[in-house]
């Protein structure tokens, strides 16, 4: 900026308008001491964004580690997306491990229910998700569809094919799954259920 025809060169001043006074104080404290007090999730997220902008990898790593301590079932999806946005691999791995380990609870969060279908498909198809049983995955798929059924019903087949039907109890398949209207409206899904029932028998 100071070695070009930019206005900063002409004025001799660089204005960092995206940085507040308190944030700059935190950044300077970290530059001089190697540490800074991060007390909230918002504070940590802001410092990751600014550290990425100012190319301060050590601050980015420090804030990312602190942000990992704020992860809950209700915010892990949004933190995961932030980590992806700023390409912070350690935080991505932390979030992924947390989501996999707490998948049943994460699936009830607003963030999960508002995910696009391809992201839901990515999570439910993972072999690393931990649930009480495959019935949980069926319930999660139906809950996600029901959140905006008129628009999302077209995604049902793509999601349903990832359910390991032979791991669902026979009672659940016969009493709940096979009678579901979304399953009944799709020949491929219905046939998959009947094949699973036949295999279980």
XYZ file of C-alpha atoms in Angstrom:
201
model
C 0.000 0.000 0.000
C 2.863 2.395 0.762
C 4.826 1.519 -2.375
C 2.153 2.023 -5.018
C -0.195 4.614 -6.462
C -2.759 3.866 -3.770
C -4.114 6.757 -1.727
C -2.374 5.317 1.338
C 0.985 6.099 -0.289
C -0.040 9.683 -1.052
C -1.442 10.277 2.433
C 1.119 8.245 4.363
C -1.731 6.683 6.355
C -3.307 3.222 6.294
C -6.840 3.144 7.674
C -7.980 -0.198 9.043
C -11.653 0.667 9.172
C -12.807 -2.882 9.882
C -10.895 -2.926 13.186
C -12.390 -1.345 16.287
C -10.245 0.343 18.934
C -10.714 -2.492 21.438
C -9.905 -5.110 18.793
C -6.727 -3.270 17.816
C -5.773 -3.159 21.502
C -6.163 -6.960 21.647
C -4.134 -7.405 18.451
C -1.301 -5.205 19.739
C -1.334 -6.948 23.104
C -0.921 -10.295 21.365
C 1.855 -8.978 19.090
C 3.828 -7.729 22.093
C 3.076 -10.448 24.660
C 2.031 -13.548 22.701
C -1.240 -13.737 24.614
C -4.552 -11.914 24.971
C -7.672 -12.351 27.077
C -10.555 -13.805 25.023
C -13.727 -13.942 27.085
C -16.519 -14.544 24.556
C -17.261 -16.530 21.421
C -17.828 -13.294 19.486
C -14.457 -11.934 20.616
C -12.703 -15.102 19.432
C -14.515 -15.102 16.069
C -13.672 -11.429 15.448
C -9.993 -12.011 16.219
C -9.849 -14.987 13.838
C -11.321 -12.816 11.079
C -8.920 -9.941 11.767
C -5.900 -12.218 12.178
C -6.681 -13.720 8.777
C -7.052 -10.232 7.256
C -3.789 -8.966 8.782
C -1.919 -12.245 8.109
C -1.159 -12.977 11.767
C -1.160 -16.811 11.839
C -0.130 -17.082 15.494
C -3.050 -14.904 16.612
C -5.377 -16.863 14.345
C -4.234 -20.125 15.964
C -4.526 -18.664 19.476
C -8.048 -17.331 18.882
C -9.047 -20.575 17.161
C -7.923 -22.628 20.138
C -9.907 -20.352 22.466
C -12.962 -20.589 20.196
C -12.786 -24.374 20.485
C -13.545 -23.999 24.197
C -16.866 -22.294 23.368
C -18.205 -25.115 21.155
C -21.680 -26.413 22.056
C -24.291 -28.498 20.250
C -26.132 -25.312 19.278
C -23.185 -23.396 17.776
C -20.799 -26.093 16.493
C -22.153 -25.897 12.939
C -21.648 -22.118 12.697
C -18.153 -22.393 14.211
C -17.357 -25.176 11.732
C -18.386 -22.904 8.850
C -16.255 -20.063 10.236
C -13.255 -22.398 10.465
C -13.816 -23.466 6.849
C -14.142 -19.850 5.702
C -10.776 -18.914 7.195
C -9.135 -22.260 6.385
C -8.218 -23.041 9.982
C -7.692 -26.787 9.824
C -7.218 -27.466 13.550
C -10.558 -25.842 14.378
C -12.232 -27.669 11.490
C -10.987 -30.955 12.954
C -12.122 -29.990 16.471
C -15.616 -29.089 15.235
C -15.914 -32.202 13.106
C -14.967 -34.433 16.030
C -17.473 -32.658 18.297
C -20.285 -32.897 15.712
C -19.626 -36.592 15.094
C -19.541 -37.366 18.835
C -22.736 -35.439 19.615
C -24.592 -36.001 16.362
C -28.028 -36.795 17.796
C -28.084 -33.552 19.790
C -26.502 -31.477 17.017
C -29.228 -32.705 14.662
C -31.854 -30.990 16.828
C -30.174 -27.572 16.641
C -31.520 -24.710 14.534
C -28.200 -24.464 12.689
C -28.496 -28.077 11.549
C -32.147 -27.741 10.564
C -31.199 -24.762 8.385
C -28.381 -26.527 6.542
C -28.690 -27.047 2.779
C -29.401 -30.616 1.701
C -25.890 -31.373 0.428
C -24.434 -30.598 3.852
C -27.011 -32.745 5.637
C -26.133 -35.522 3.202
C -22.427 -35.099 3.971
C -22.957 -35.462 7.724
C -25.420 -38.380 7.727
C -23.310 -40.364 5.257
C -20.254 -40.220 7.517
C -19.227 -43.472 9.186
C -17.953 -41.467 12.166
C -21.261 -40.118 13.483
C -22.234 -41.425 16.918
C -25.926 -42.155 17.567
C -27.990 -44.492 19.717
C -29.007 -46.318 16.555
C -29.823 -45.874 12.892
C -33.356 -44.934 13.947
C -31.852 -41.599 15.041
C -30.691 -40.935 11.487
C -34.169 -41.666 10.124
C -35.693 -39.263 12.661
C -33.119 -36.595 11.850
C -33.777 -36.814 8.104
C -37.539 -36.565 8.651
C -37.104 -33.654 11.082
C -34.945 -31.771 8.549
C -37.513 -32.398 5.776
C -40.438 -31.351 8.004
C -38.685 -28.062 8.818
C -39.630 -26.883 5.298
C -41.516 -29.831 3.853
C -42.956 -28.188 0.741
C -39.473 -27.339 -0.554
C -37.400 -30.116 0.941
C -39.447 -33.180 0.084
C -37.615 -33.336 -3.286
C -34.396 -34.036 -1.346
C -35.843 -36.978 0.563
C -34.618 -39.754 -1.731
C -31.028 -38.430 -1.801
C -30.934 -38.337 1.991
C -32.881 -41.549 2.622
C -30.472 -43.639 0.552
C -27.790 -42.983 3.186
C -29.856 -44.605 5.956
C -28.517 -48.074 6.753
C -31.947 -49.675 6.735
C -30.756 -53.118 7.786
C -29.472 -51.515 11.011
C -32.940 -50.140 11.820
C -35.082 -52.391 14.007
C -37.718 -54.427 12.214
C -40.474 -52.904 14.366
C -39.447 -49.364 13.428
C -39.256 -50.237 9.738
C -42.685 -51.882 9.772
C -44.522 -49.424 12.004
C -42.916 -46.058 11.263
C -40.732 -46.033 8.162
C -42.837 -48.020 5.703
C -45.962 -46.048 6.631
C -44.323 -42.628 6.196
C -45.889 -40.621 3.366
C -42.512 -39.601 1.906
C -41.428 -43.236 1.707
C -44.744 -44.309 0.219
C -44.568 -41.632 -2.486
C -41.190 -42.866 -3.729
C -41.023 -46.343 -5.274
C -37.252 -46.578 -4.872
C -37.393 -45.734 -1.159
C -40.306 -48.074 -0.569
C -38.548 -50.930 -2.311
C -35.421 -50.312 -0.212
C -37.493 -50.659 2.945
C -39.124 -53.900 1.746
C -35.700 -55.308 0.826
C -34.412 -54.440 4.289
C -37.419 -56.118 5.895
C -36.879 -59.202 3.750
C -33.201 -59.269 4.712
C -34.064 -58.936 8.414
C -36.614 -61.738 8.130
